[in-house]
Amino acid sequence: MNDQYSEVVQQAKNYYDSQDADAFYFHVWGGEDLHLGIYENPDEPIFDASRRTVQTMSEQVQLNEKTHVLDVGAGFGGSARFLAKTYGCPITCLNLSEKENERNRKMNAEQGVANLIEVIDGNFENLPFEDESFEVVWSEDAILHSGEKETVIREVARVLKKDGHFVFTDPMQADDCPDGVLDAILTRINLDSLGSVKLYRQLAKENNLTEINVIDLAEYLPMHYDRVYRELESRYDEMQKIVSKEYLDNMMTGLRRWVDGGNKGYLNWALMHFQK
């Protein structure tokens, strides 16, 4: 294991660097974005719903060409490209998957925004930046992959400038989630627990971050995983040409578990906004 990463983060890196995961997320999950979507209807294209999440987040903060944004867990960089094109702001993408980072850099060049976006291979539990480096820290559905969420929030607070903003989404467990009901989901992503609104509020307070807004998006979590499930189901034979059958079958089982957990109220998804 690379000493740079905790065991849980290393496992996430190995997963997202695999050929199966890279192909699945690029071809099925929407191509540019690796997070959940805000849907106008359950059959909406995944890309459109995912992009609505980015737009909703961007409306939380005032962005311009002088706003330096750090995207923590940037995936394929779709959010960074949206921000660069819309607001002209410089973005630093930090992400652990080298495969995803390669796609990110390639699409930045193809879409003419490579001059505004820097892509760094790295770990959000140990941010390779000086204190107070960024006006905004941004993250979409990435922090769940850390088993040391208190470390991630502490690092975010450290690199934020005074009065800077931290805006993020994360798939979470409900504050009142019963013990044991998420074991199958947690085992698949190599975690003992997920974050929660209560936990993130506590961690933010401990790091002198003031709550600005929390938007409940829980209704969209089962909707999104069901939409991805149906997309994969409809393209199953096609995807078998580039992704192993074992991976696809495990993914379909996992997606149904997220749908079930969301429908039963055990899972949560929220947009959270704090200020230093």
Coordinates of C-alpha atoms in Angstrom, one line a residue:
M1 CA 0.0 0.0 0.0
N2 CA 1.2 3.5 -0.8
D3 CA 2.0 5.2 2.5
Q4 CA 0.4 8.4 1.1
Y5 CA -3.0 6.8 1.5
S6 CA -5.0 5.3 4.3
E7 CA -6.2 1.7 3.7
V8 CA -9.7 2.7 2.8
V9 CA -8.6 5.4 0.4
Q10 CA -6.1 3.1 -1.2
Q11 CA -8.9 0.6 -1.8
A12 CA -11.0 3.3 -3.4
K13 CA -8.0 4.3 -5.6
N14 CA -7.5 0.7 -6.7
Y15 CA -11.2 0.4 -7.5
Y16 CA -11.5 3.6 -9.6
D17 CA -8.2 2.8 -11.4
S18 CA -9.5 -0.5 -12.5
Q19 CA -10.4 -0.9 -16.2
D20 CA -13.9 -2.1 -15.3
A21 CA -14.8 0.8 -13.1
D22 CA -13.3 3.4 -15.4
A23 CA -15.3 2.0 -18.4
F24 CA -18.5 1.7 -16.5
Y25 CA -18.5 5.2 -15.0
F26 CA -17.4 6.8 -18.2
H27 CA -19.9 5.1 -20.5
V28 CA -22.9 4.6 -18.2
W29 CA -22.8 7.1 -15.3
G30 CA -22.8 10.2 -17.6
G31 CA -19.4 10.6 -19.1
E32 CA -18.3 13.8 -17.3
D33 CA -19.7 13.6 -13.8
L34 CA -19.4 10.9 -11.1
H35 CA -22.0 12.2 -8.7
L36 CA -25.7 12.0 -8.1
G37 CA -28.2 14.0 -10.1
I38 CA -31.2 16.3 -9.3
Y39 CA -33.9 15.0 -11.5
E40 CA -36.9 16.8 -13.0
N41 CA -38.3 13.3 -13.9
P42 CA -37.1 9.8 -13.3
D43 CA -36.3 9.1 -17.0
E44 CA -34.2 12.2 -17.5
P45 CA -30.7 11.6 -19.0
I46 CA -28.1 11.0 -16.2
F47 CA -25.9 13.7 -17.6
D48 CA -28.6 16.4 -17.5
A49 CA -29.6 15.6 -13.9
S50 CA -25.9 15.5 -12.8
R51 CA -25.3 18.8 -14.4
R52 CA -28.2 20.3 -12.5
T53 CA -26.5 19.3 -9.3
V54 CA -23.4 21.3 -10.4
Q55 CA -25.5 24.3 -11.2
T56 CA -27.3 24.1 -7.9
M57 CA -24.1 24.0 -6.0
S58 CA -22.5 26.9 -8.0
E59 CA -25.5 29.1 -7.0
Q60 CA -24.5 28.7 -3.4
V61 CA -21.3 30.8 -3.8
Q62 CA -20.2 34.0 -5.7
L63 CA -17.7 32.9 -8.3
N64 CA -15.7 35.0 -10.8
E65 CA -12.4 34.9 -12.6
K66 CA -10.5 35.6 -9.3
T67 CA -12.1 32.8 -7.3
H68 CA -9.6 29.9 -6.9
V69 CA -11.6 26.7 -6.4
L70 CA -10.3 23.4 -5.1
D71 CA -12.4 20.5 -6.3
V72 CA -11.7 17.6 -3.8
G73 CA -12.4 14.2 -5.4
A74 CA -12.8 15.7 -8.8
G75 CA -13.5 12.5 -10.8
F76 CA -13.6 13.2 -14.5
G77 CA -13.6 16.9 -13.9
G78 CA -17.1 17.7 -15.3
S79 CA -17.8 20.2 -12.5
A80 CA -14.5 22.0 -13.0
R81 CA -15.1 22.4 -16.7
F82 CA -18.6 23.8 -16.0
L83 CA -17.2 26.3 -13.5
A84 CA -14.3 27.3 -15.8
K85 CA -16.6 27.9 -18.8
T86 CA -19.4 29.6 -16.8
Y87 CA -17.4 31.8 -14.4
G88 CA -13.9 31.8 -15.8
C89 CA -12.5 30.9 -12.4
P90 CA -9.2 28.8 -12.0
I91 CA -9.8 25.4 -10.5
T92 CA -7.4 22.9 -9.0
C93 CA -8.7 19.3 -9.3
L94 CA -7.4 16.9 -6.7
N95 CA -8.3 13.2 -7.3
L96 CA -6.9 9.9 -6.3
S97 CA -7.6 7.9 -9.6
E98 CA -4.9 8.3 -12.2
K99 CA -7.2 6.9 -14.9
E100 CA -9.9 9.5 -14.1
N101 CA -7.2 12.2 -14.0
E102 CA -6.0 11.2 -17.4
R103 CA -9.6 11.5 -18.8
N104 CA -9.9 14.9 -17.0
R105 CA -6.8 16.4 -18.5
K106 CA -7.8 15.1 -22.0
M107 CA -11.3 16.6 -21.8
N108 CA -9.9 19.9 -20.5
A109 CA -7.7 20.1 -23.5
E110 CA -10.5 19.1 -25.9
Q111 CA -12.9 21.6 -24.5
G112 CA -10.4 24.5 -24.4
V113 CA -10.2 25.0 -20.6
A114 CA -6.8 23.4 -19.8
N115 CA -5.4 26.8 -19.1
L116 CA -7.9 27.2 -16.2
I117 CA -7.8 23.7 -14.7
E118 CA -4.9 22.0 -13.0
V119 CA -5.3 18.3 -12.2
I120 CA -3.3 16.8 -9.3
D121 CA -3.0 13.2 -8.3
G122 CA -3.5 13.3 -4.5
N123 CA -5.4 12.4 -1.4
F124 CA -8.0 14.5 0.4
E125 CA -6.8 13.2 3.8
N126 CA -3.5 15.0 3.2
L127 CA -4.0 18.0 0.9
P128 CA -0.7 19.0 -0.8
F129 CA -1.4 22.8 -0.4
E130 CA -0.4 25.6 1.9
D131 CA -2.7 26.9 4.6
E132 CA -5.4 29.4 3.3
S133 CA -4.9 28.7 -0.4
F134 CA -8.4 28.7 -1.8
E135 CA -11.5 30.9 -1.7
V136 CA -13.8 27.9 -2.3
V137 CA -13.4 24.1 -1.6
W138 CA -15.9 22.0 -3.6
S139 CA -16.6 18.3 -3.4
E140 CA -19.3 16.1 -4.9
D141 CA -20.0 12.6 -3.5
A142 CA -16.4 11.9 -2.7
I143 CA -15.9 12.2 1.0
L144 CA -17.9 9.1 1.7
H145 CA -14.8 7.1 0.5
S146 CA -12.8 8.3 3.5
G147 CA -12.7 6.3 6.7
E148 CA -11.2 9.4 8.4
K149 CA -13.8 12.1 7.6
E150 CA -12.7 14.2 10.5
T151 CA -9.2 14.4 8.8
V152 CA -10.8 15.5 5.5
I153 CA -12.8 18.3 7.1
R154 CA -9.8 19.5 9.1
E155 CA -7.7 19.6 5.9
V156 CA -10.5 21.5 4.0
A157 CA -10.7 24.0 6.8
R158 CA -6.9 24.4 6.8
V159 CA -6.6 25.2 3.1
L160 CA -9.6 27.6 3.0
K161 CA -8.9 31.3 3.2
K162 CA -10.6 33.4 5.8
D163 CA -14.2 33.9 4.9
G164 CA -13.8 31.1 2.3
H165 CA -16.6 28.7 1.4
F166 CA -16.9 24.9 1.6
V167 CA -19.7 23.5 -0.5
F168 CA -20.2 19.8 -1.0
T169 CA -22.6 16.9 -1.5
D170 CA -22.2 13.4 -0.1
P171 CA -24.3 10.2 0.0
M172 CA -24.8 9.6 3.7
Q173 CA -26.7 7.6 6.2
A174 CA -29.8 9.1 7.8
D175 CA -29.2 10.6 11.3
D176 CA -31.6 8.0 12.7
C177 CA -30.4 5.1 10.6
P178 CA -30.8 1.8 12.5
D179 CA -27.6 -0.2 13.2
G180 CA -26.8 -3.0 10.7
V181 CA -29.2 -2.1 7.9
L182 CA -26.5 -0.7 5.6
D183 CA -23.9 -3.5 6.2
A184 CA -24.1 -4.8 2.6
I185 CA -23.5 -1.4 1.1
L186 CA -20.7 -0.6 3.6
T187 CA -19.0 -3.9 2.9
R188 CA -18.9 -3.2 -0.8
I189 CA -17.3 0.2 -0.3
N190 CA -14.9 -1.0 2.5
L191 CA -16.3 1.3 5.2
D192 CA -17.7 0.9 8.7
S193 CA -20.1 3.8 8.4
L194 CA -21.2 6.6 6.2
G195 CA -21.2 10.3 7.1
S196 CA -24.4 12.0 8.1
V197 CA -25.7 15.6 8.3
K198 CA -25.3 15.4 12.1
L199 CA -21.6 14.2 11.7
Y200 CA -20.7 16.9 9.2
R201 CA -22.3 19.6 11.2
Q202 CA -20.3 18.5 14.2
L203 CA -17.0 18.3 12.3
A204 CA -17.6 21.7 10.7
K205 CA -18.2 23.2 14.1
E206 CA -15.0 21.6 15.5
N207 CA -13.1 23.2 12.7
N208 CA -14.6 26.7 13.1
L209 CA -16.7 26.5 10.0
T210 CA -20.1 28.2 10.2
E211 CA -23.2 26.6 8.6
I212 CA -24.6 28.7 5.8
N213 CA -27.1 26.2 4.2
V214 CA -28.1 22.6 4.2
I215 CA -30.4 21.4 1.4
D216 CA -32.1 18.1 1.8
L217 CA -31.8 16.1 -1.5
A218 CA -32.6 12.7 -0.1
E219 CA -35.5 12.1 -2.5
Y220 CA -33.1 12.1 -5.5
L221 CA -30.8 9.4 -4.1
P222 CA -32.9 6.3 -4.9
M223 CA -34.1 8.1 -8.1
H224 CA -30.5 8.4 -9.3
Y225 CA -29.4 4.9 -8.5
D226 CA -32.6 3.5 -10.1
R227 CA -31.9 5.6 -13.2
V228 CA -28.3 4.3 -13.4
Y229 CA -29.6 0.7 -12.8
R230 CA -32.1 1.0 -15.7
E231 CA -29.4 2.6 -18.0
L232 CA -27.1 -0.3 -17.3
E233 CA -29.8 -2.9 -17.7
S234 CA -30.7 -1.5 -21.1
R235 CA -27.1 -1.5 -22.2
Y236 CA -26.0 -4.7 -20.5
D237 CA -25.0 -6.7 -23.6
E238 CA -23.2 -3.7 -25.1
M239 CA -21.2 -3.1 -21.8
Q240 CA -20.1 -6.7 -21.6
K241 CA -17.8 -6.0 -24.5
I242 CA -15.7 -3.6 -22.4
V243 CA -16.6 -4.5 -18.7
S244 CA -16.5 -7.9 -17.1
K245 CA -19.8 -9.7 -16.4
E246 CA -18.8 -10.1 -12.8
Y247 CA -18.4 -6.4 -12.4
L248 CA -21.7 -5.6 -14.1
D249 CA -23.6 -8.1 -12.0
N250 CA -22.1 -6.9 -8.8
M251 CA -22.9 -3.3 -9.8
M252 CA -26.5 -4.1 -10.5
T253 CA -26.9 -5.8 -7.1
G254 CA -25.2 -2.8 -5.4
L255 CA -27.3 -0.2 -7.2
R256 CA -30.5 -2.0 -6.1
R257 CA -29.3 -1.9 -2.5
W258 CA -28.8 1.9 -2.7
V259 CA -32.3 2.2 -4.1
D260 CA -33.8 0.1 -1.4
G261 CA -31.8 1.9 1.4
G262 CA -32.9 5.3 0.0
N263 CA -36.6 4.3 -0.3
K264 CA -36.6 3.0 3.3
G265 CA -35.2 6.3 4.6
Y266 CA -31.9 4.7 5.7
L267 CA -29.8 6.8 3.3
N268 CA -29.6 10.5 2.8
W269 CA -28.1 12.9 0.3
A270 CA -27.6 16.6 1.0
L271 CA -25.9 19.7 -0.3
M272 CA -24.0 21.3 2.6
H273 CA -22.5 24.8 2.7
F274 CA -20.1 26.1 5.3
Q275 CA -18.0 29.3 5.7
K276 CA -14.7 29.7 7.5

